[in-house]
Coordinates of N, CA and C in Angstrom, one line a residue:
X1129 N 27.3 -55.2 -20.2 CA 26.5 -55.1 -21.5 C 26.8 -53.8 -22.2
X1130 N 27.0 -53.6 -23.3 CA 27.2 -52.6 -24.0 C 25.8 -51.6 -24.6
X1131 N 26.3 -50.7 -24.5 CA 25.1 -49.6 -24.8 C 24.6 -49.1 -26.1
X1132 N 23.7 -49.6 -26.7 CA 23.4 -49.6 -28.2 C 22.7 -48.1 -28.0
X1133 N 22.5 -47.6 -29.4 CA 22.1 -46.5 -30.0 C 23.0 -45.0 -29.6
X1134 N 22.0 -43.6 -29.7 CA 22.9 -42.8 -29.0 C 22.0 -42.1 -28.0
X1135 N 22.4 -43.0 -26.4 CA 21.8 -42.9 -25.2 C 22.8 -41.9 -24.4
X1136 N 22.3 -41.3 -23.5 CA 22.7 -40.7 -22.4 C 23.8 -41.7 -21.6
X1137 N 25.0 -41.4 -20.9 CA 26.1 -41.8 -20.7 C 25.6 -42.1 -19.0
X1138 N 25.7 -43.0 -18.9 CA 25.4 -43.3 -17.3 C 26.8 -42.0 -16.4
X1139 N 26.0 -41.5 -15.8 CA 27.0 -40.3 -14.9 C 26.4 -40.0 -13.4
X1140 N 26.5 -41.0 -12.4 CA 26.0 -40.8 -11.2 C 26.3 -39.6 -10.3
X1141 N 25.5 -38.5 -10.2 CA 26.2 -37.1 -9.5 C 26.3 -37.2 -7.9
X1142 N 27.1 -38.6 -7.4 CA 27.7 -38.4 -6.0 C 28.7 -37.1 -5.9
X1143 N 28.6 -37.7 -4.4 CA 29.7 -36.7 -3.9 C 30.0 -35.1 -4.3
X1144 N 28.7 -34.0 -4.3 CA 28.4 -33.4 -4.7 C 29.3 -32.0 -3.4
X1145 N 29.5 -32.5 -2.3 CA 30.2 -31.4 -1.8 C 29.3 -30.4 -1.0
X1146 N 28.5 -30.4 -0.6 CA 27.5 -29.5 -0.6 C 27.4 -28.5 0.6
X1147 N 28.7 -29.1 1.3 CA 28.9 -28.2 2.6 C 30.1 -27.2 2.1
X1148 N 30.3 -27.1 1.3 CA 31.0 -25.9 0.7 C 30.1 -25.0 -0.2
X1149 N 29.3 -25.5 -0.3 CA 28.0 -24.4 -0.8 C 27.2 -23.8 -0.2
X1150 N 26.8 -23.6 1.3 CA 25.6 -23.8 1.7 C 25.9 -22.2 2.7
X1151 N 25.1 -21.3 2.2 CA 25.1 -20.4 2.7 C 24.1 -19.8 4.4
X1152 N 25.7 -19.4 5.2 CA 24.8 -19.3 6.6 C 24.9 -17.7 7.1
X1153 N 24.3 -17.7 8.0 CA 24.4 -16.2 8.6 C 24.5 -15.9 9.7
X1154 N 26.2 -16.6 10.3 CA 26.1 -16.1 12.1 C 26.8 -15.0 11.5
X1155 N 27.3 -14.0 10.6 CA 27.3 -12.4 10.6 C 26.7 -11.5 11.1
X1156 N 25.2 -12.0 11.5 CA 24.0 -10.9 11.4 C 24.0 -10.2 12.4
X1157 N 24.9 -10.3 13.6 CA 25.3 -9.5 14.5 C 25.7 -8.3 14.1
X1158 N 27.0 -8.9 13.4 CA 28.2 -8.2 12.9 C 27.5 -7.2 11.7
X1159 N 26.4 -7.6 10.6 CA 26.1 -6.6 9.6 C 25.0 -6.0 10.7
X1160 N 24.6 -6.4 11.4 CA 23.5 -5.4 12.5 C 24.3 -3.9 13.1
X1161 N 25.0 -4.3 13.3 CA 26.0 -3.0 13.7 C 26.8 -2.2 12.7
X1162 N 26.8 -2.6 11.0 CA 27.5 -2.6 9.7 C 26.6 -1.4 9.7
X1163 N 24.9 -1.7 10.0 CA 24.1 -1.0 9.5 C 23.8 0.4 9.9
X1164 N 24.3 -0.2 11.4 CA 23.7 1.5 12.4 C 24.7 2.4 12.3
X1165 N 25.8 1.8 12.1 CA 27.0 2.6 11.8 C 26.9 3.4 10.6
X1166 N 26.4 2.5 9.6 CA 26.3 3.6 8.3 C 25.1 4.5 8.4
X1167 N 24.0 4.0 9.3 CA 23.0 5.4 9.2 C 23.3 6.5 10.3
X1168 N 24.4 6.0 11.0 CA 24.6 7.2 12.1 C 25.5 8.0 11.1
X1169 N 26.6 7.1 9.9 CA 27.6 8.2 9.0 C 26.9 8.6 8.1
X1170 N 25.9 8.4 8.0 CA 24.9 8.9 6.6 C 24.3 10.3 7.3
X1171 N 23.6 10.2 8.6 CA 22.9 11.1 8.9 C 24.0 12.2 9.4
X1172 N 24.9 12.3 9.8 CA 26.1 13.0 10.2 C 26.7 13.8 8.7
X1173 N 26.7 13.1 7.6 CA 27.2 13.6 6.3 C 26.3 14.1 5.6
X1174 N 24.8 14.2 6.4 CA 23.9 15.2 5.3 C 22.9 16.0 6.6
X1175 N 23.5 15.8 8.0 CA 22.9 17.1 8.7 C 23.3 18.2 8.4
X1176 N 22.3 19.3 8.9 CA 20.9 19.3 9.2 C 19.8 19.1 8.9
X1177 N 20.0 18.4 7.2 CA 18.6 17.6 6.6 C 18.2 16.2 7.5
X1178 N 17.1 16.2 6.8 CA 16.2 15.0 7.1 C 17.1 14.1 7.1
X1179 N 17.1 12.9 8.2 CA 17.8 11.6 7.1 C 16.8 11.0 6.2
X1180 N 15.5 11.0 6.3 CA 15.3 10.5 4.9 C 14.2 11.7 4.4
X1181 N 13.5 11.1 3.0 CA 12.6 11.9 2.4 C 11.0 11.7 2.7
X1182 N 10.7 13.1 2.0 CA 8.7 12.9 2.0 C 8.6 12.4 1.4
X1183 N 7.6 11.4 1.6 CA 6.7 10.5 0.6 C 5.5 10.9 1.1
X1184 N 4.7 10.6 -0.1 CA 2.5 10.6 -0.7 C 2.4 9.5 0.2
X1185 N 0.9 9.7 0.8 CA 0.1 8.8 1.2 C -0.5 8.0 0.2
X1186 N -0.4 6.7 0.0 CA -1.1 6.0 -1.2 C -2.0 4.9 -0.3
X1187 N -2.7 4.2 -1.1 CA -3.5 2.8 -1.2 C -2.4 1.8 -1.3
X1188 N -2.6 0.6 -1.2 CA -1.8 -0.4 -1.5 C -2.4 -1.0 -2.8
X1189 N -1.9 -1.8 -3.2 CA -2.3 -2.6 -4.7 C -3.6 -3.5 -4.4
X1190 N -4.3 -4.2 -5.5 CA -5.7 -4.9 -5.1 C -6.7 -5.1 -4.3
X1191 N -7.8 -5.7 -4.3 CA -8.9 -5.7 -3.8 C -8.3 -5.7 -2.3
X1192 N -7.8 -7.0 -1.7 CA -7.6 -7.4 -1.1 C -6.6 -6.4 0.3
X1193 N -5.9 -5.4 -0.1 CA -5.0 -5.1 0.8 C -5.2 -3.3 0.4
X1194 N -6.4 -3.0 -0.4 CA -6.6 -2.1 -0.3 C -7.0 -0.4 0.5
X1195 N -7.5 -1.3 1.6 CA -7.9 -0.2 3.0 C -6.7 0.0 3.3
X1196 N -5.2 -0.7 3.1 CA -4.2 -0.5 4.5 C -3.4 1.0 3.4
X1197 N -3.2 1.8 4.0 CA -2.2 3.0 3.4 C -1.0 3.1 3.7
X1198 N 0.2 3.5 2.8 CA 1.7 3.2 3.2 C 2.1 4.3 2.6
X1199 N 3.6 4.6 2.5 CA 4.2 5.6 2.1 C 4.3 5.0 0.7
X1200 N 4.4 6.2 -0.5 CA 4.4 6.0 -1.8 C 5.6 6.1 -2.3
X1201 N 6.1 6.0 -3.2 CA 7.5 6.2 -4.5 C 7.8 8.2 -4.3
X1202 N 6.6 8.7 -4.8 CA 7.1 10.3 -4.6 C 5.8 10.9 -5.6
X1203 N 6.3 11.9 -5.0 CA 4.8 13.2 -5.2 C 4.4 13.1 -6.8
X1204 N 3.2 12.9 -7.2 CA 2.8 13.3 -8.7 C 3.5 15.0 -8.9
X1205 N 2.9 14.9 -10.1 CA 3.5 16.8 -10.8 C 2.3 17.6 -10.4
X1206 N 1.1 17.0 -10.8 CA -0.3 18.1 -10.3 C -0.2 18.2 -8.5
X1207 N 0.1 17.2 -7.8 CA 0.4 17.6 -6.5 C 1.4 18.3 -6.0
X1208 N 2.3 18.6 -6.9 CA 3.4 19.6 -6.7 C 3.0 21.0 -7.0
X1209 N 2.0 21.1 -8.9 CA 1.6 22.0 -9.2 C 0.6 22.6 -7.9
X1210 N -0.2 21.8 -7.5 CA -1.1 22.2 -6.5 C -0.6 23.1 -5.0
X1211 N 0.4 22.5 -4.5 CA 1.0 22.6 -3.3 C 2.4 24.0 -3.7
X1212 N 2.2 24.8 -5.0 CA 3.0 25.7 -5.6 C 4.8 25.2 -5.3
X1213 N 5.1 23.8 -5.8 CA 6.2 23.8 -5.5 C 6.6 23.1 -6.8
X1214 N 7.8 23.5 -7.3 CA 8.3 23.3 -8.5 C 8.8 21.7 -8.1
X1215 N 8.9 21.0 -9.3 CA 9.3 19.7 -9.4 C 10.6 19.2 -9.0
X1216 N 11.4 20.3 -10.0 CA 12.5 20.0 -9.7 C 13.7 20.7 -8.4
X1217 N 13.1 21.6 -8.0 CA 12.8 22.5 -6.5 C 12.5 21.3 -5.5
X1218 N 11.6 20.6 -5.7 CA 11.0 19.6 -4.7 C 12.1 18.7 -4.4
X1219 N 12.8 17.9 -5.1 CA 14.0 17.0 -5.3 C 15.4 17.8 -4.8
X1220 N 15.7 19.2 -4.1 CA 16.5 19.8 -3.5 C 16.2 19.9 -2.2
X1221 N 15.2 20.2 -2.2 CA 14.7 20.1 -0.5 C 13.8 18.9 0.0
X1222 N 14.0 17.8 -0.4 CA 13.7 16.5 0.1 C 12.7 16.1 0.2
X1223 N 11.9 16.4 -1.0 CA 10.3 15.8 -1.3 C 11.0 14.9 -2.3
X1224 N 10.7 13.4 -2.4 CA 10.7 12.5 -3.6 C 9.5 13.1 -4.6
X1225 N 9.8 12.5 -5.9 CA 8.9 13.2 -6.6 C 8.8 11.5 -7.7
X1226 N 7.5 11.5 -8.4 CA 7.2 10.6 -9.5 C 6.9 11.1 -10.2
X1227 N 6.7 10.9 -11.6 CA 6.3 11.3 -12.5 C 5.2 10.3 -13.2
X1228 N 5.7 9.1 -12.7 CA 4.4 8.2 -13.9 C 3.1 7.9 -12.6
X1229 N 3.4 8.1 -11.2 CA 2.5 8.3 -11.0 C 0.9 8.7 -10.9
X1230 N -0.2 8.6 -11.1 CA -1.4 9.1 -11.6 C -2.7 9.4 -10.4
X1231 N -3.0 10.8 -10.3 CA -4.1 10.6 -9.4 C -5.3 10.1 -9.9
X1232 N -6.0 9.4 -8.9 CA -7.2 8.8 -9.0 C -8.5 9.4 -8.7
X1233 N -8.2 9.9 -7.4 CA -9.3 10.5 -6.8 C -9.2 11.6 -6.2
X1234 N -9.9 12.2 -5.7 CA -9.7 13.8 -5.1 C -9.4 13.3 -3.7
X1235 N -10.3 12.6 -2.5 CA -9.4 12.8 -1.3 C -7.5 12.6 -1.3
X1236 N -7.2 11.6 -2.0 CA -6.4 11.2 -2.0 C -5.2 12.7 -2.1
X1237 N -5.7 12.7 -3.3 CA -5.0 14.1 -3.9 C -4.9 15.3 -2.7
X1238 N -5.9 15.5 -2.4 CA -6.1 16.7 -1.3 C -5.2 16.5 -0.1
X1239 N -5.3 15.3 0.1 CA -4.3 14.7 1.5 C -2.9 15.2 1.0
X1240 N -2.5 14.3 -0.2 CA -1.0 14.6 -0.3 C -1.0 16.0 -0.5
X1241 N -1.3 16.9 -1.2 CA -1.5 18.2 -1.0 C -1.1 18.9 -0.1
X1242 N -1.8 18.6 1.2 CA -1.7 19.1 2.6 C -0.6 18.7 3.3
X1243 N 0.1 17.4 3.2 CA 0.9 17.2 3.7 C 2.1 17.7 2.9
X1244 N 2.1 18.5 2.0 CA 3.2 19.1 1.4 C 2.9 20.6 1.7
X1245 N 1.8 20.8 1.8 CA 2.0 22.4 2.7 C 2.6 21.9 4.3
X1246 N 1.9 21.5 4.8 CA 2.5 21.0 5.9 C 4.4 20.9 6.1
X1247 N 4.1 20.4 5.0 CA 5.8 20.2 5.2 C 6.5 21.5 4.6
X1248 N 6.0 22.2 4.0 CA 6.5 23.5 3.2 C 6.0 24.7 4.7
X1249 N 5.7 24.6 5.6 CA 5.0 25.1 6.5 C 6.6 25.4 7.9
X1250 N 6.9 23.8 7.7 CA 7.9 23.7 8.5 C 9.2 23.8 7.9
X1251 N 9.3 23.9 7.1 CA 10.8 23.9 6.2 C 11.6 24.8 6.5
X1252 N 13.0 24.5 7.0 CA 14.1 25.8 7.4 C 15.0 25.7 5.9
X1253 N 14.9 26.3 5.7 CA 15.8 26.5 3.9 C 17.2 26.9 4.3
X1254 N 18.5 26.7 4.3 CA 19.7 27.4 4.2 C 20.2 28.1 3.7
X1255 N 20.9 29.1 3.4 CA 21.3 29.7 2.3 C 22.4 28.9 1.2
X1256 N 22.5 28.6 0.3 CA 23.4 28.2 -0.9 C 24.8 28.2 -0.1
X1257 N 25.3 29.9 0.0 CA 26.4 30.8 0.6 C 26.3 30.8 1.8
X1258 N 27.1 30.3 3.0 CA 27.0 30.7 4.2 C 26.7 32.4 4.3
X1259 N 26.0 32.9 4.9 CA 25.6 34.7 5.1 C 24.8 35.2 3.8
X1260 N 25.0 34.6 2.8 CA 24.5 35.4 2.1 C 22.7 35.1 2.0
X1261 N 22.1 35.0 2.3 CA 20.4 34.8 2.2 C 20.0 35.4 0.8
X1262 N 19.3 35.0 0.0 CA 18.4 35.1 -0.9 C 16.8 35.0 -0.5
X1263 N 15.9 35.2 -1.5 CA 14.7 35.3 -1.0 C 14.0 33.9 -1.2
X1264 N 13.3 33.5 0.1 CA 13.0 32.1 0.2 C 13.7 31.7 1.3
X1265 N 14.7 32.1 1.7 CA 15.5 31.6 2.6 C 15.3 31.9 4.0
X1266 N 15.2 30.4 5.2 CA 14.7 30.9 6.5 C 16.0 32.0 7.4
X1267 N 15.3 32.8 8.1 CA 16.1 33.5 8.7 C 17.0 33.2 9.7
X1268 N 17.8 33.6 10.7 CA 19.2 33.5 10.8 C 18.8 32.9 12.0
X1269 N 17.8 33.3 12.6 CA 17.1 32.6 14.0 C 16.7 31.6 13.8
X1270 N 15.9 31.2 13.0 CA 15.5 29.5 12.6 C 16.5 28.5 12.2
X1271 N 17.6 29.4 11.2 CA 19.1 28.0 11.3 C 19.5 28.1 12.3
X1272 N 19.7 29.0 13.5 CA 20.2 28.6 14.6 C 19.7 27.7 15.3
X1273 N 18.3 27.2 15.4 CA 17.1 26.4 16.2 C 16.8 25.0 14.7
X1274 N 17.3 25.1 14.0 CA 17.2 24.3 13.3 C 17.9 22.7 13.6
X1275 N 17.5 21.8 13.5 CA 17.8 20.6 14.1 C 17.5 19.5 12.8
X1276 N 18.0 18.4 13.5 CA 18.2 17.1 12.4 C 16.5 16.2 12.7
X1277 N 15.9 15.8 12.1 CA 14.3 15.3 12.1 C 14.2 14.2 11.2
X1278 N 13.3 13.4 11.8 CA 13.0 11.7 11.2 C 11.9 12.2 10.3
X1279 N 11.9 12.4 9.1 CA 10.5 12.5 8.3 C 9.3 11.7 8.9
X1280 N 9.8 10.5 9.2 CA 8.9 9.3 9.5 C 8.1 9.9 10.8
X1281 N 8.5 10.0 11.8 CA 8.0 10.3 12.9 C 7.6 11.7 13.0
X1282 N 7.8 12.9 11.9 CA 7.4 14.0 11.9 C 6.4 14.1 11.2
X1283 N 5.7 13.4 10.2 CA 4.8 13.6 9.2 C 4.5 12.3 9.1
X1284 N 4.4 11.4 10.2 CA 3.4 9.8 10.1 C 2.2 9.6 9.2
X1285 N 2.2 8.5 8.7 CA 1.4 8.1 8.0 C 0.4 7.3 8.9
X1286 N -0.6 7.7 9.5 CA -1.6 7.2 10.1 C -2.8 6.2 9.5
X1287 N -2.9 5.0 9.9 CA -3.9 4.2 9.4 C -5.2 4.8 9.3
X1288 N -6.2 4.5 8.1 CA -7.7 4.9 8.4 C -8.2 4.0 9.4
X1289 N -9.2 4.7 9.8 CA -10.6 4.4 10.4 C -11.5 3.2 9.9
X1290 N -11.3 2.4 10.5 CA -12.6 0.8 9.6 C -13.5 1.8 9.2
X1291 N -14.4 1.7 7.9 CA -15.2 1.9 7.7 C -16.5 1.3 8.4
X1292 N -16.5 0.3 9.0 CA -17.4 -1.1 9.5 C -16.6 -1.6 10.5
X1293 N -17.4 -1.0 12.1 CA -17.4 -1.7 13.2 C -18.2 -2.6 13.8
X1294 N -17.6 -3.8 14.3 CA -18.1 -4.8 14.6 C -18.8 -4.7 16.3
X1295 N -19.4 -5.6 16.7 CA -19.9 -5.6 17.8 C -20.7 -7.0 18.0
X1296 N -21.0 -7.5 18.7 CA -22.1 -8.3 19.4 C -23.3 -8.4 19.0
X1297 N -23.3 -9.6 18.6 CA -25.3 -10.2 18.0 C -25.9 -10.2 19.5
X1298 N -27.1 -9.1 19.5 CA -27.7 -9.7 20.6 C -28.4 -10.8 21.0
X1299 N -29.3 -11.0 21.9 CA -30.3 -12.3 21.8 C -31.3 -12.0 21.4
X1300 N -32.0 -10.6 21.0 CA -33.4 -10.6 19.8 C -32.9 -10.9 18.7
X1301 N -31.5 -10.7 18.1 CA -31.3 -10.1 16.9 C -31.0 -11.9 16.6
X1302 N -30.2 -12.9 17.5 CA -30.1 -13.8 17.7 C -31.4 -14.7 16.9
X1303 N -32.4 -14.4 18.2 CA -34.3 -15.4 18.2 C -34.7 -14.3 16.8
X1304 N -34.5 -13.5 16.1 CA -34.9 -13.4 14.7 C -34.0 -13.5 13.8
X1305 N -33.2 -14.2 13.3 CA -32.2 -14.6 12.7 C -32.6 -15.6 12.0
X1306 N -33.3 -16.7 12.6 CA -34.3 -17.3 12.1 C -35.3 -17.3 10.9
X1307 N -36.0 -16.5 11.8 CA -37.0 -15.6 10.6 C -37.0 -15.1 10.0
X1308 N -35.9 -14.1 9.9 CA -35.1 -13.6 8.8 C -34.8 -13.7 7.5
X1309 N -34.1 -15.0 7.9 CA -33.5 -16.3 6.6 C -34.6 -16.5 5.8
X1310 N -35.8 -17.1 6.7 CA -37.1 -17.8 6.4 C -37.5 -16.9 5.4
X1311 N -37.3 -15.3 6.1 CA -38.5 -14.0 5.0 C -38.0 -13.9 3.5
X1312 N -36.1 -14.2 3.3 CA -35.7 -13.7 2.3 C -36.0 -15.1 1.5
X1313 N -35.7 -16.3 1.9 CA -36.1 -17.7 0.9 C -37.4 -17.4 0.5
X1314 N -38.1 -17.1 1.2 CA -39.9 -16.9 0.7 C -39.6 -15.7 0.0
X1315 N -39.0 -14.6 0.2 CA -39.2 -14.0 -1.3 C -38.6 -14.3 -2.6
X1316 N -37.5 -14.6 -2.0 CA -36.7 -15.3 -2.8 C -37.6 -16.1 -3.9
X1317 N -38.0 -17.1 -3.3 CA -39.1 -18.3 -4.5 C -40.0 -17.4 -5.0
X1318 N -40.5 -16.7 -4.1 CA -42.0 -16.0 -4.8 C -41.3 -14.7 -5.7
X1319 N -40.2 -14.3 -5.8 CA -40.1 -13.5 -7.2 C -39.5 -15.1 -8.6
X1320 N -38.2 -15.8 -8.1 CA -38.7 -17.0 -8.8 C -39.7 -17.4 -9.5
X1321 N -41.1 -17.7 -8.7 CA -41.9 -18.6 -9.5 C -42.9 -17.4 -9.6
X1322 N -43.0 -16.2 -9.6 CA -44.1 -15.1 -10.0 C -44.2 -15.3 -11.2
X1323 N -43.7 -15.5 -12.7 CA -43.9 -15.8 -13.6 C -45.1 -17.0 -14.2
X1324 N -44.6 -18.0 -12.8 CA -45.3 -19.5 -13.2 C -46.5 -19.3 -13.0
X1325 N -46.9 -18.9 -11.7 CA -47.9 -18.4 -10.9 C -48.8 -18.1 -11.7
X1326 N -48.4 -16.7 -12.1 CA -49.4 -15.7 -13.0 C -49.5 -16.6 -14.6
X1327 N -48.8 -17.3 -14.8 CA -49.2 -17.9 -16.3 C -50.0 -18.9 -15.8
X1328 N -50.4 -19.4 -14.3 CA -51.3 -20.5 -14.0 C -52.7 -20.2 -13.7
X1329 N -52.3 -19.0 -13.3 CA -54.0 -18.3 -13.0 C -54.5 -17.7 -14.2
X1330 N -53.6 -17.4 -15.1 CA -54.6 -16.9 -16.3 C -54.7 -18.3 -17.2
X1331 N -54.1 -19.5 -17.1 CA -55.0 -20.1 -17.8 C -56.1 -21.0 -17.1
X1332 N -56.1 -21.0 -16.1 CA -57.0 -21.2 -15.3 C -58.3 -20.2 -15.9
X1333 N -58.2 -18.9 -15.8 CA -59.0 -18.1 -15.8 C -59.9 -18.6 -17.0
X1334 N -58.5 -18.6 -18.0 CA -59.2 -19.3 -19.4 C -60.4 -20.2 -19.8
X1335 N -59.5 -21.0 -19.1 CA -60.3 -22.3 -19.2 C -61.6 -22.9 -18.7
X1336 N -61.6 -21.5 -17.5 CA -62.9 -21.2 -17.1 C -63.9 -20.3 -17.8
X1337 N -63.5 -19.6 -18.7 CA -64.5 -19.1 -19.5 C -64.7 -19.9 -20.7
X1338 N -63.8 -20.6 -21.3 CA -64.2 -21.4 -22.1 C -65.0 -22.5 -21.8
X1339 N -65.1 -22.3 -20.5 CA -66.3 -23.8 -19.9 C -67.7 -23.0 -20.3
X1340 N -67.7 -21.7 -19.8 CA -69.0 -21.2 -19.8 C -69.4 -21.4 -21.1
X1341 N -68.8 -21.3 -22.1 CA -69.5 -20.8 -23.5 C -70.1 -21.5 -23.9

């Protein structure tokens, strides 16, 4: 039968091939070893530094996942200002730095603070010039004792403290649990109907003086 008007062309999409598309990963051995390799050449091509950098203690995003704390993007400018370390100073000696970052609150603030004295506390500085030392620069005895360090494991980011520990309903707390419920429903109604109440006794009241008259 012939195909009137201007319809779509019958085109059945067999034989599509699809085992030449289909991406797999017995590699993962092979890039597993791709990877240790490059952080063993990474950490080798920038010892005696850190292999990686400092990061801020933050909050995580929404209601919901907000207690848990992680490592952040990099230092605000007032937390740099605060901890007397220049911005762009920070980013030479292996503090990440942000700029659009924004503080919120003061513990927060204060923490990352400290852990940048902290880290300014332990810092072995090099000289620029092999021998030649400038001021700022750690002394000839600390590069000697100077060593390669995990940021991570040096300066951990420690989970808080629940705010709210749990424990065990006893068996009084259990046998009044009961009555409990019972006390807040009864207040419950009686702030409810306190309005009705009191508009029923005063016309009550009314209606009893107008009996008298």
């Amino acid at each position: 039968m012939a195909i009137k008007h201007n319809q779509q062309i019958p085109n059945n999409h067999f034989r599509k091939q699809w085992q030449t598309r289909v991406r797999t990963h017995f590699d993962q051995p092979g890039r597993k070893l791709r990877r240790r390799n490059a952080r063993i050449t990474k950490a080798a091509a920038v010892a005696p530094r850190p292999v990686d950098k400092l990061r801020p203690v933050v909050r995580c995003p929404t209601k919901k996942y907000n207690r848990r704390v992680r490592a952040g993007r990099g230092f605000t400018l007032e937390e740099l200002k605060a901890a007397k370390i220049p911005s762009a100073f920070a980013r030479t000696i292996g503090i990440s730095v942000d700029h659009r970052r924004v503080n919120r609150n003061v513990p927060a603030f204060t923490e990352n603070v400290e852990r940048l004295a902290a880290y300014k506390s332990k810092l072995i500085l090099f000289p620029r010039k092999l021998g030649k030392f400038k001021n700022g620069d750690s002394t000839a005895e600390d590069l000697a004792a100077a060593a390669q360090n995990n940021l991570n494991a040096t300066f951990p980011i420690a989970p808080y403290a629940p705010a709210v520990t749990e424990r065990k309903i006893t068996a009084e707390e259990k046998a009044e649990a009961g009555t409990k419920f019972r006390q807040l429903r009864l207040a419950r109604s009686e702030k409810k109907y306190a309005g009705a109440r009191a508009k029923r006794i005063s016309d009550k009241a009314d209606a009893e003086a107008a009996a008298k008259k």
